[in-house]
PDB file of C-alpha atoms and ligand atoms in Angstrom:
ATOM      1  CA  UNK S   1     -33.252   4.933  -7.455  1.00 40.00           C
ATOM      2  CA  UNK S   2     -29.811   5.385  -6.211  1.00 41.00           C
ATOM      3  CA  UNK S   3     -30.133   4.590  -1.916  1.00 44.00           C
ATOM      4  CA  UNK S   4     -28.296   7.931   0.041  1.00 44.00           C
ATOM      5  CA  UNK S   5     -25.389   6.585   1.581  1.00 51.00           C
ATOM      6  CA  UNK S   6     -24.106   7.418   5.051  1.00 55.00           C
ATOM      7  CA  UNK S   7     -21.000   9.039   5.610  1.00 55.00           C
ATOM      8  CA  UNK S   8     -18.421   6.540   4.892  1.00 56.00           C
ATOM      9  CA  UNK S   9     -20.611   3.734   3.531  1.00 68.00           C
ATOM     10  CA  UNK S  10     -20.730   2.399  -0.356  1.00 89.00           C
ATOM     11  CA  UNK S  11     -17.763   0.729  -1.444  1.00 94.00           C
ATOM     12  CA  UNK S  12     -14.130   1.350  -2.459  1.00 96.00           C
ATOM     13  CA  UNK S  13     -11.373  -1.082  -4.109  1.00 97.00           C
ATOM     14  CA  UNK S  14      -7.770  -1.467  -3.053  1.00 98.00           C
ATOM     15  CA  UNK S  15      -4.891  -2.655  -5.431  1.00 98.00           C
ATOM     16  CA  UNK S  16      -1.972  -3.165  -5.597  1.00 98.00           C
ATOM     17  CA  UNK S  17       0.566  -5.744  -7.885  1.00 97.00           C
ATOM     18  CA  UNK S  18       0.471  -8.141  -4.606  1.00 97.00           C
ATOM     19  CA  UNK S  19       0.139  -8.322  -0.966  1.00 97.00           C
ATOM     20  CA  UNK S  20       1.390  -5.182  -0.061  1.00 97.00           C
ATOM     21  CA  UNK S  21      -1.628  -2.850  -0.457  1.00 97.00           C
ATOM     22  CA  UNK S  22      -3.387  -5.542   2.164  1.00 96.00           C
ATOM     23  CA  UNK S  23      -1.328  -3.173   4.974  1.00 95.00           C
ATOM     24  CA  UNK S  24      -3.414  -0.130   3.498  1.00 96.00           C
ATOM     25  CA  UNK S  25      -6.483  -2.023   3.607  1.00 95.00           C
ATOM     26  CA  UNK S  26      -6.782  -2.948   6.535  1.00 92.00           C
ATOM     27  CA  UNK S  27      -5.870   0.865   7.591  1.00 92.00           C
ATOM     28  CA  UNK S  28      -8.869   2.287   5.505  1.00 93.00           C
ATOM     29  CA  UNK S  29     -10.745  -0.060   6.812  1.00 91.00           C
ATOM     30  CA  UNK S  30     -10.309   1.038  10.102  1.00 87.00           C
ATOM     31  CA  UNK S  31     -10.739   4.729   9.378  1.00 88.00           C
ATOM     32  CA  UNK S  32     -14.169   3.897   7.061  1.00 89.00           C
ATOM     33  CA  UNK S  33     -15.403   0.509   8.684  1.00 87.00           C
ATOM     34  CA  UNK S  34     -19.137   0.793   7.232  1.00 86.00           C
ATOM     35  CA  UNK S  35     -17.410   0.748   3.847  1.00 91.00           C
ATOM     36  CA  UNK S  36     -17.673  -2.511   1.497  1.00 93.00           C
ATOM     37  CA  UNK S  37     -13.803  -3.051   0.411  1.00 94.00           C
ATOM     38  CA  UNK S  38     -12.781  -5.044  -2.834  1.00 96.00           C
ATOM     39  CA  UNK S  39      -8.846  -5.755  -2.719  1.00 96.00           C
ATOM     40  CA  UNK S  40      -8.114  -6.860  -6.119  1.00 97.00           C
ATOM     41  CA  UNK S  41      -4.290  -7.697  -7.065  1.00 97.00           C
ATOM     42  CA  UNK S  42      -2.342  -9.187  -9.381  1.00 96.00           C
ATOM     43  CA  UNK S  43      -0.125 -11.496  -7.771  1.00 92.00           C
ATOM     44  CA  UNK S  44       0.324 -13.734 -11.132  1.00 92.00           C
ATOM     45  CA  UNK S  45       2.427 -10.975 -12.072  1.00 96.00           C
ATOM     46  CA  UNK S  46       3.983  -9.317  -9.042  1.00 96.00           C
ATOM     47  CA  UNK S  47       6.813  -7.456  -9.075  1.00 97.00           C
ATOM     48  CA  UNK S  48       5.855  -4.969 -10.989  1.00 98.00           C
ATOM     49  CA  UNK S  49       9.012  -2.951  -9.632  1.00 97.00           C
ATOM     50  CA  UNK S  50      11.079  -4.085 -12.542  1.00 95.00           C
ATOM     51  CA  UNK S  51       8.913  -3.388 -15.314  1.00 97.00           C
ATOM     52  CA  UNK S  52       8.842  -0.715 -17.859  1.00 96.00           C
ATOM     53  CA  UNK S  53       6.087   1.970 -17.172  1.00 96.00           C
ATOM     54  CA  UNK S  54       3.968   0.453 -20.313  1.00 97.00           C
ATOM     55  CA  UNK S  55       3.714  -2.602 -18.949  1.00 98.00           C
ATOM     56  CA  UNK S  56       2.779  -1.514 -15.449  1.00 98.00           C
ATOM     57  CA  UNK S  57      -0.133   0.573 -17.293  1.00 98.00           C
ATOM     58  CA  UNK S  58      -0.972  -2.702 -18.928  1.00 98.00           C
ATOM     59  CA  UNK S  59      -1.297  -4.876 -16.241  1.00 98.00           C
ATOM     60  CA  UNK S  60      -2.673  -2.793 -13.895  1.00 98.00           C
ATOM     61  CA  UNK S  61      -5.629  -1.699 -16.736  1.00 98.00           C
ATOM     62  CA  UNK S  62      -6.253  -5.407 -16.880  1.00 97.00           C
ATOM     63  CA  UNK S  63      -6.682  -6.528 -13.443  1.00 97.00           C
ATOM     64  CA  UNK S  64      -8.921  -3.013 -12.885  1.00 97.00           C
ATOM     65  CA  UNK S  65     -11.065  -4.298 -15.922  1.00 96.00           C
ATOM     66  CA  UNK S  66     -14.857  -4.045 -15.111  1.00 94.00           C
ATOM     67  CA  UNK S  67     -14.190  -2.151 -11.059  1.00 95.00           C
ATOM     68  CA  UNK S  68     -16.696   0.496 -12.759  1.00 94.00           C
ATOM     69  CA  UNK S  69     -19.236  -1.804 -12.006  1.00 94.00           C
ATOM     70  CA  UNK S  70     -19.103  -1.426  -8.588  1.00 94.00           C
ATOM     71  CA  UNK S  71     -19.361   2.159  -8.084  1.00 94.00           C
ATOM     72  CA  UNK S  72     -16.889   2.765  -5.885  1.00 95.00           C
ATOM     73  CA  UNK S  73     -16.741   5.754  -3.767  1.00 94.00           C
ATOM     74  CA  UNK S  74     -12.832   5.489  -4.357  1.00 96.00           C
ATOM     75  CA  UNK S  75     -10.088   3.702  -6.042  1.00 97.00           C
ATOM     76  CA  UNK S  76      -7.190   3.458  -3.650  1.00 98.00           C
ATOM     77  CA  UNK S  77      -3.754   2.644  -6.020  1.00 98.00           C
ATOM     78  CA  UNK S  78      -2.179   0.777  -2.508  1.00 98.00           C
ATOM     79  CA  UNK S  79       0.686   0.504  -4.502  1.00 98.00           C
ATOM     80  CA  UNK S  80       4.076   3.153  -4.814  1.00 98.00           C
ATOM     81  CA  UNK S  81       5.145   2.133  -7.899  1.00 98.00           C
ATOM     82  CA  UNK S  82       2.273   2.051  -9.817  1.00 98.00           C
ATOM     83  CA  UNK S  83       0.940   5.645  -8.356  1.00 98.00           C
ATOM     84  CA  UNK S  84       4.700   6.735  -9.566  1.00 98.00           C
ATOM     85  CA  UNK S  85       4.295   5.931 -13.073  1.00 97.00           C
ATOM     86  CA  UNK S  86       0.615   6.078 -13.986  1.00 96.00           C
ATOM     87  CA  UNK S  87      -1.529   7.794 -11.336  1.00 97.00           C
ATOM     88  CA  UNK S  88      -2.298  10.443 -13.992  1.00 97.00           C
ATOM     89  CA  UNK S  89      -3.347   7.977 -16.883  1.00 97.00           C
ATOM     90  CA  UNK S  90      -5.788   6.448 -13.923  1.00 98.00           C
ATOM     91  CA  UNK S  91      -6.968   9.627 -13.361  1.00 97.00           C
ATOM     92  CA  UNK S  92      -8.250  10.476 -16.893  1.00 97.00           C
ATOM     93  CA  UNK S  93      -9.384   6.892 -17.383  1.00 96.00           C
ATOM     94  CA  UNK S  94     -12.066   6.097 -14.105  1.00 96.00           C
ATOM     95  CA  UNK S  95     -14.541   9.056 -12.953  1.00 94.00           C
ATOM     96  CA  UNK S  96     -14.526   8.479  -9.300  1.00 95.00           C
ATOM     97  CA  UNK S  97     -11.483   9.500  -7.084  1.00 95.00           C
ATOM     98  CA  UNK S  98      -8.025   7.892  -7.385  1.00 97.00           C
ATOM     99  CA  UNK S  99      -6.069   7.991  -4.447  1.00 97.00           C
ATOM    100  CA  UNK S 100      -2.596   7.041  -4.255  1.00 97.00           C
ATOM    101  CA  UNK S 101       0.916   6.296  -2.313  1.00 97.00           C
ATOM    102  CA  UNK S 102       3.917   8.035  -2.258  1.00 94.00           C
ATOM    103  CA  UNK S 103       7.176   7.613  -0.165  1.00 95.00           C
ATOM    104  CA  UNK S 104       6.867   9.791   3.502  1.00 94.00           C
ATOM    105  CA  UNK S 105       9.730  11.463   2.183  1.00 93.00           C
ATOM    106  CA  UNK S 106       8.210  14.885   4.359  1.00 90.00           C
ATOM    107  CA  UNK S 107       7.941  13.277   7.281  1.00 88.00           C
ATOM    108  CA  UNK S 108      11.811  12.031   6.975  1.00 89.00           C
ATOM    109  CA  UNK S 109      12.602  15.836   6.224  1.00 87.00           C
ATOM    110  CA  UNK S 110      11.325  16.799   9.787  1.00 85.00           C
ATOM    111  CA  UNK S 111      13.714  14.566  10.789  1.00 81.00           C
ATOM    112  CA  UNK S 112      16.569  15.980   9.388  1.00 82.00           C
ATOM    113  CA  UNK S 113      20.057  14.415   8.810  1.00 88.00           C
ATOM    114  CA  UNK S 114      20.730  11.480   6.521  1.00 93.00           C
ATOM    115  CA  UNK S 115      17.891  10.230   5.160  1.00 95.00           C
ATOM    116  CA  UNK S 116      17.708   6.487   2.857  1.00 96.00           C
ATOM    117  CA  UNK S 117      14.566   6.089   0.764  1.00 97.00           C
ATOM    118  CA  UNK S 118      13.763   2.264  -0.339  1.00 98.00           C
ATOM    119  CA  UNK S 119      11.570   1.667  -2.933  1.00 98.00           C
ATOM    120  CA  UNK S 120      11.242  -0.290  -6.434  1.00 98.00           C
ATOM    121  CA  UNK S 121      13.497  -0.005  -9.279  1.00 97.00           C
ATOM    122  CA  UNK S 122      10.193   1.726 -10.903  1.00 98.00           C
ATOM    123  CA  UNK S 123       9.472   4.108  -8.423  1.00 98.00           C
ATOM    124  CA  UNK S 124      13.114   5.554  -8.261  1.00 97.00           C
ATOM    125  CA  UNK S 125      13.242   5.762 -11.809  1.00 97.00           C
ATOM    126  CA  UNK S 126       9.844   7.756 -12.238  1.00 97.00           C
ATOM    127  CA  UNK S 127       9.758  11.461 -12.823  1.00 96.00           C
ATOM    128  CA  UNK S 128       7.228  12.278  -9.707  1.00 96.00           C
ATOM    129  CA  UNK S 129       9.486  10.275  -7.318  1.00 96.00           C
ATOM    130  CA  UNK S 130      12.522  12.601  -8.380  1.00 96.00           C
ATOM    131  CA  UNK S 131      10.300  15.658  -8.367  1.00 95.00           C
ATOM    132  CA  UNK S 132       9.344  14.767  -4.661  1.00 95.00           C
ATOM    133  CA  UNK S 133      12.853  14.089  -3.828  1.00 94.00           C
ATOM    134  CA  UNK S 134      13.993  17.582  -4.877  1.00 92.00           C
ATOM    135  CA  UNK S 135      11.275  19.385  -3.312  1.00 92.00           C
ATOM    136  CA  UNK S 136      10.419  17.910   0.144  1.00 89.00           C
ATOM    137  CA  UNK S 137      13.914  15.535   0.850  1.00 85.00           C
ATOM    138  CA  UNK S 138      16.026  16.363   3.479  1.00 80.00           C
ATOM    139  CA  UNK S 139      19.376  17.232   1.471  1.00 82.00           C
ATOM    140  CA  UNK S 140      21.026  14.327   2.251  1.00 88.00           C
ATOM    141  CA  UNK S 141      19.027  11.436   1.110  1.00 92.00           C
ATOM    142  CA  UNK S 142      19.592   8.634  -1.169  1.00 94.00           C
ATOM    143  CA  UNK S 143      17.026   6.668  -2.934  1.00 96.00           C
ATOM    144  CA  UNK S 144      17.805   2.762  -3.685  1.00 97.00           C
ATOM    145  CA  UNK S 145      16.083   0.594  -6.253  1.00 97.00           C
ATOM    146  CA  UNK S 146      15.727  -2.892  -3.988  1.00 97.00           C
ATOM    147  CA  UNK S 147      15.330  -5.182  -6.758  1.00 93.00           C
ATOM    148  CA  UNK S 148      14.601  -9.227  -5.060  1.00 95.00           C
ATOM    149  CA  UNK S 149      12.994  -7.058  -1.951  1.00 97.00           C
ATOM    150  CA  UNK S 150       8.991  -7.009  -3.342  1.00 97.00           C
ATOM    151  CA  UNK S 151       8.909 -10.971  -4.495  1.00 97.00           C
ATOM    152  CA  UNK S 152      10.726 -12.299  -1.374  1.00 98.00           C
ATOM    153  CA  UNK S 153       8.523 -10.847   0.698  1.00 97.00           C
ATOM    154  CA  UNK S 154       5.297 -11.717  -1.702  1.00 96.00           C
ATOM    155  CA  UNK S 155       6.945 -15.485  -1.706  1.00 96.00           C
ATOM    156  CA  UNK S 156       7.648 -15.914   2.083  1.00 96.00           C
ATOM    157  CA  UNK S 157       5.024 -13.473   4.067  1.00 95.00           C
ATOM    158  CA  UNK S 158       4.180 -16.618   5.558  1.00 94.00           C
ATOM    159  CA  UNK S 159       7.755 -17.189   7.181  1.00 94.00           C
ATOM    160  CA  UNK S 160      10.099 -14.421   7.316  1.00 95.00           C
ATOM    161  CA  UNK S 161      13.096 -14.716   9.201  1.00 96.00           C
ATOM    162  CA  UNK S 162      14.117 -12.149  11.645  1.00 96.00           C
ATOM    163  CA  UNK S 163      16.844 -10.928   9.688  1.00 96.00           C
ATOM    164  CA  UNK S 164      16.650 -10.685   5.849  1.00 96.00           C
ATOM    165  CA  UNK S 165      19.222 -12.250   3.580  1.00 95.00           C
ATOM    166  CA  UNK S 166      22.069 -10.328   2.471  1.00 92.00           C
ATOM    167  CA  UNK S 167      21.769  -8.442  -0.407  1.00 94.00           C
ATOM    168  CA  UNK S 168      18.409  -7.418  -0.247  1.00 97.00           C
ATOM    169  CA  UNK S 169      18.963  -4.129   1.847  1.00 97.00           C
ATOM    170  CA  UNK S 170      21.805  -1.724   0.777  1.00 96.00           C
ATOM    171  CA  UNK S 171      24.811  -1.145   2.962  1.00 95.00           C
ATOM    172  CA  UNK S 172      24.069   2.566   4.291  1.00 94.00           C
ATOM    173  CA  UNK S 173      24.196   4.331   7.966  1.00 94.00           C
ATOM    174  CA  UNK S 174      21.047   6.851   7.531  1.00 95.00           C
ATOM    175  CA  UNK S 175      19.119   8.891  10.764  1.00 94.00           C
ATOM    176  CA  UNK S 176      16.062   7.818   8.569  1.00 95.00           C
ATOM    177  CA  UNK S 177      14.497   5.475   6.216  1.00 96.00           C
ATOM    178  CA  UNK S 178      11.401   5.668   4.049  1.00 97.00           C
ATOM    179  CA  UNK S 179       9.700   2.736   2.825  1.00 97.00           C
ATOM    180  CA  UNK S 180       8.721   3.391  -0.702  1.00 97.00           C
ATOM    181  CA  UNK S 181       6.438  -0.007  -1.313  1.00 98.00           C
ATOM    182  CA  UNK S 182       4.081  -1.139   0.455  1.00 97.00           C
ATOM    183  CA  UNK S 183       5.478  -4.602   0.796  1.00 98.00           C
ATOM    184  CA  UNK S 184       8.320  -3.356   2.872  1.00 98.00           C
ATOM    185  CA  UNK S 185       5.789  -2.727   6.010  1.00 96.00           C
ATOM    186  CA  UNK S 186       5.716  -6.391   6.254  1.00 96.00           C
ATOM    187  CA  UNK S 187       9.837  -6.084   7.212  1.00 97.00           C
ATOM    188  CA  UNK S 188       9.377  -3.120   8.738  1.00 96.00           C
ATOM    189  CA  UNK S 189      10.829  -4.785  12.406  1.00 96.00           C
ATOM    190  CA  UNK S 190      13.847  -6.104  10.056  1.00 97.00           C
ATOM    191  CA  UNK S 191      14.668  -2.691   8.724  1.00 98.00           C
ATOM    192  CA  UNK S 192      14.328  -1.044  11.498  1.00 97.00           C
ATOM    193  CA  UNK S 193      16.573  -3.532  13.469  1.00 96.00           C
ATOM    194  CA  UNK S 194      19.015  -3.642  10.346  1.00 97.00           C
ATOM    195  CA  UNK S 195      19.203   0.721  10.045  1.00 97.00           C
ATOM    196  CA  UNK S 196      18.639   0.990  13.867  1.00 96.00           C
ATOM    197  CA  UNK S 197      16.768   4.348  13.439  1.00 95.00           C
ATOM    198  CA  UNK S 198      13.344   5.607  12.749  1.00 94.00           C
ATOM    199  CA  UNK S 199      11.329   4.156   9.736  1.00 96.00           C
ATOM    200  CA  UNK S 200       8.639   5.950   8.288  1.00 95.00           C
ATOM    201  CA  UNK S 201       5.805   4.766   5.112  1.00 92.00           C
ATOM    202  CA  UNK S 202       2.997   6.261   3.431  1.00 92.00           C
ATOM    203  CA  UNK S 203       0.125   4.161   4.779  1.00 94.00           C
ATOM    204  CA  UNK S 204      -1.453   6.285   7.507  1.00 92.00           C
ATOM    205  CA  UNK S 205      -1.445   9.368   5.258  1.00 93.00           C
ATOM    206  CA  UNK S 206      -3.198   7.769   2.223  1.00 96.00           C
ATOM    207  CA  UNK S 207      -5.516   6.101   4.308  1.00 95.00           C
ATOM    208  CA  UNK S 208      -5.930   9.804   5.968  1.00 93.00           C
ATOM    209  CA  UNK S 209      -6.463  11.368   2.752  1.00 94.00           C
ATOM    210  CA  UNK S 210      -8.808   8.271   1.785  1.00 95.00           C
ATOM    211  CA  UNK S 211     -10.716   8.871   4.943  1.00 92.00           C
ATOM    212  CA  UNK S 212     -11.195  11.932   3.984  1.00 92.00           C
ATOM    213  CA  UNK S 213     -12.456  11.560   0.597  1.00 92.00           C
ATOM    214  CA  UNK S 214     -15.312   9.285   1.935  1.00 90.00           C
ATOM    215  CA  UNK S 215     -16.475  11.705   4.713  1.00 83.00           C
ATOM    216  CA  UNK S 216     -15.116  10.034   7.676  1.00 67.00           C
ATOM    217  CA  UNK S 217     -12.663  11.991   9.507  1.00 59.00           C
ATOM    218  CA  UNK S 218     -10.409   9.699  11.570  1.00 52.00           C
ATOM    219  CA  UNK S 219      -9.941  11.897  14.361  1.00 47.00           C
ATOM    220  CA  UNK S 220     -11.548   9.738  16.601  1.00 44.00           C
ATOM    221  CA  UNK S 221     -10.009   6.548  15.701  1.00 48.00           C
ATOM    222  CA  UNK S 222      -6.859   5.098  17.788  1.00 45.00           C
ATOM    223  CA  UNK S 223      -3.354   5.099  16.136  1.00 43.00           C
ATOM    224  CA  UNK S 224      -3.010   1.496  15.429  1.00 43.00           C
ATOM    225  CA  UNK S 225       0.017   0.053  14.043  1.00 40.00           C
ATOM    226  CA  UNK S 226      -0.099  -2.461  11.394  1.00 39.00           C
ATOM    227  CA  UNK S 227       0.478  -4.822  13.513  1.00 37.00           C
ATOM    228  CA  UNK S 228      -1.851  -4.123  16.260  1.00 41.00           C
ATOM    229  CA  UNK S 229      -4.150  -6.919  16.110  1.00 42.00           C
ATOM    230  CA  UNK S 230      -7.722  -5.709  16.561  1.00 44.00           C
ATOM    231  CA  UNK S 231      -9.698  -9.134  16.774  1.00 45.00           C
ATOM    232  CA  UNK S 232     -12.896  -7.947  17.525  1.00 47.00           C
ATOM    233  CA  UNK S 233     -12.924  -5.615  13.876  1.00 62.00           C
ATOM    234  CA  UNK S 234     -14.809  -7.641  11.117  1.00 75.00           C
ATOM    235  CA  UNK S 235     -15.208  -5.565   7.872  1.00 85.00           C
ATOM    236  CA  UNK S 236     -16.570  -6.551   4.611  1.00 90.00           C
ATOM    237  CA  UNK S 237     -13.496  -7.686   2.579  1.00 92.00           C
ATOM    238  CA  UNK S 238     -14.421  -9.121  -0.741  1.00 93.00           C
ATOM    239  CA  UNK S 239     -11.062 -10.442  -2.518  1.00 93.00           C
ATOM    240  CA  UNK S 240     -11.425 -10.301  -6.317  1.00 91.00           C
ATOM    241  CA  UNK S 241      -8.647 -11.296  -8.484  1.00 89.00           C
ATOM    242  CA  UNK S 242      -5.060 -12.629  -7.612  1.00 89.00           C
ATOM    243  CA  UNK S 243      -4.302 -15.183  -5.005  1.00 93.00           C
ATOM    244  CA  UNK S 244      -7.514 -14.495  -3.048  1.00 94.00           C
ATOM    245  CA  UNK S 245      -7.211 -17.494  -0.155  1.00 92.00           C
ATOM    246  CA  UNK S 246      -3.553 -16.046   0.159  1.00 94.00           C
ATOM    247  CA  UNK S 247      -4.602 -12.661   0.637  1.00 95.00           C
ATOM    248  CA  UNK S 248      -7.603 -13.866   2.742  1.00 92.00           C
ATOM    249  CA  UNK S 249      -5.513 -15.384   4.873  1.00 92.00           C
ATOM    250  CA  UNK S 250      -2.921 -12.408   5.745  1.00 93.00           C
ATOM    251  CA  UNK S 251      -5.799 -10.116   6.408  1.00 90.00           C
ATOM    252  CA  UNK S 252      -7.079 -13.266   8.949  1.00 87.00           C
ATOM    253  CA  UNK S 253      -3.991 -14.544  10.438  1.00 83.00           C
ATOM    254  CA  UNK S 254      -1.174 -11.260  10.518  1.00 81.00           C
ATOM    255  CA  UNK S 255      -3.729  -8.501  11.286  1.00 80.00           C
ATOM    256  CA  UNK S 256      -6.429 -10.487  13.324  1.00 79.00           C
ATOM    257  CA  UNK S 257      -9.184  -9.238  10.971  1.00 78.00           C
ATOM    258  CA  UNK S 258     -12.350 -11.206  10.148  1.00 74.00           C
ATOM    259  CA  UNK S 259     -13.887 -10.628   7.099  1.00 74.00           C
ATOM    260  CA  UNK S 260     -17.235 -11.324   5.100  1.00 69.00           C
ATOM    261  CA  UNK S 261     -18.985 -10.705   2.284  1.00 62.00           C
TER     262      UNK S 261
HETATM  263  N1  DGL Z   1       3.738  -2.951  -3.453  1.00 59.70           N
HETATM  264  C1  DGL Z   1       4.288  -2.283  -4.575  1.00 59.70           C
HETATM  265  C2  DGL Z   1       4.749  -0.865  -4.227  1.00 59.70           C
HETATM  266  O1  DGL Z   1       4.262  -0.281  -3.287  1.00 59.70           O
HETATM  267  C3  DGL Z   1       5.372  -2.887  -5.391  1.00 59.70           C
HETATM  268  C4  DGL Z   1       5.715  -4.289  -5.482  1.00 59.70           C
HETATM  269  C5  DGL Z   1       6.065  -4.693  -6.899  1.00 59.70           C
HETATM  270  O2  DGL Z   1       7.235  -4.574  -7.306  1.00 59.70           O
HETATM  271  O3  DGL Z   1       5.129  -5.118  -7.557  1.00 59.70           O
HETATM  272  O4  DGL Z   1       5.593  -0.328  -4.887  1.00 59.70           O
END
């Protein structure tokens, strides 16, 4: 017999190519702590950002493989470039929810003036990132493919300097910029530093709508950053796939979050 879960209880996975959907984890899990979490990745083959949409389908199929198994409440795609070019292939393919990420392009619109939008080479070049561009971006935006951004941070997450090298952030002057991958939060001090203006991303609205597709609303909850450590959280983390220890040990050591399983 199938137990009645709680609101917010049963379990949900979390991918992305690498470590950036940890920053999204660790957000749902604050919304929907009674949850059991599975963050699987692929960091073998991170970036994904300068792949062709085929392959992206491919891998991301492959290190999915067998998640029906777990029932999960939802699948949370913690990952911009993969929602961009095959959130609707996901769709048809698992029966439980698929939630995904997009660029807080809307947000930056409130804003108004000019308006930079950083994201993979993928994401730029998909069809839903140009139809959100043209329906909800301010005017005045451009979007730039950061190719080298993803894997340097994936490679040095563990040591990265203040200011980023050169050449991995376009010359621009924008009122606003939008971080279209979720590996970017990481460097979100460095951007904002670098563009000296206000920086938005997607995480606390997926995590929203996430929240909401479990039955927790987050109302209640306090607006912590990313970087907010909250050492007395432990949620139940289990790391399947990828560089598990690695991820492990972001979760543990740049968020302050315990985890078992
Ligand atoms: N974290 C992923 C995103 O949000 C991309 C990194 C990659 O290129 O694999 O787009």
């Amino acid at each position: 017999m199938v137990k009645q879960s709680k609101q917010g209880e049963g379990v949900a996975v979390v991918f992305d190519s690498g470590i950036g959907g940890l920053n999204l984890l660790c957000e749902c899990a604050r919304r929907a702590p009674q949850m059991h979490y599975y963050y699987v990745s692929d960091n073998q083959n991170v970036p994904y950002g300068d792949r062709s949409a085929e392959e992206i389908l491919r891998l991301t199929l492959n290190a999915l493989d067998g998640i029906e198994k777990l029932r999960p409440s939802a699948l949370v795609i913690a990952c911009n470039t993969v929602t961009a070019q095959c959130i609707d292939s996901l769709r048809k393919i698992f029966p439980f929810p698929v939630v995904g990420i997009q660029p807080a392009v809307k947000q930056a619109a409130e804003k108004g003036g000019k308006c930079l939008v950083l994201a993979t080479e993928a994401t730029v070049s998909s069809a839903p990132f140009k139809k959100l561009i043209s329906r909800f971006a301010p005017a005045d935006t451009a979007a730039v493919g950061c190719s080298g951004l993803a894997d340097y941070i994936e490679r040095n997450i563990f040591a990265l300097p203040a200011v980023l090298p050169q050449g991995l952030l376009p010359d621009f002057s924008p009122n606003s910029v939008v971080l279209g991958c979720t590996h970017y939060a990481f460097v979100k001090e460095q951007i904002q530093n670098r563009y000296k203006c206000a920086v938005y991303d997607g995480i606390f609205g997926t995590a929203s709508r996430f929240s909401e597709i479990v039955g927790m609303t987050d109302h209640f909850l306090p607006r912590a950053g990313i970087f907010d450590h909250s050492p007395h959280n432990a949620f139940k983390i289990t790391f399947l796939r990828g560089n598990c220890d690695k991820n492990a040990r972001i979760v543990k050591y740049l968020f302050g979050i315990e985890t078992f399983d």
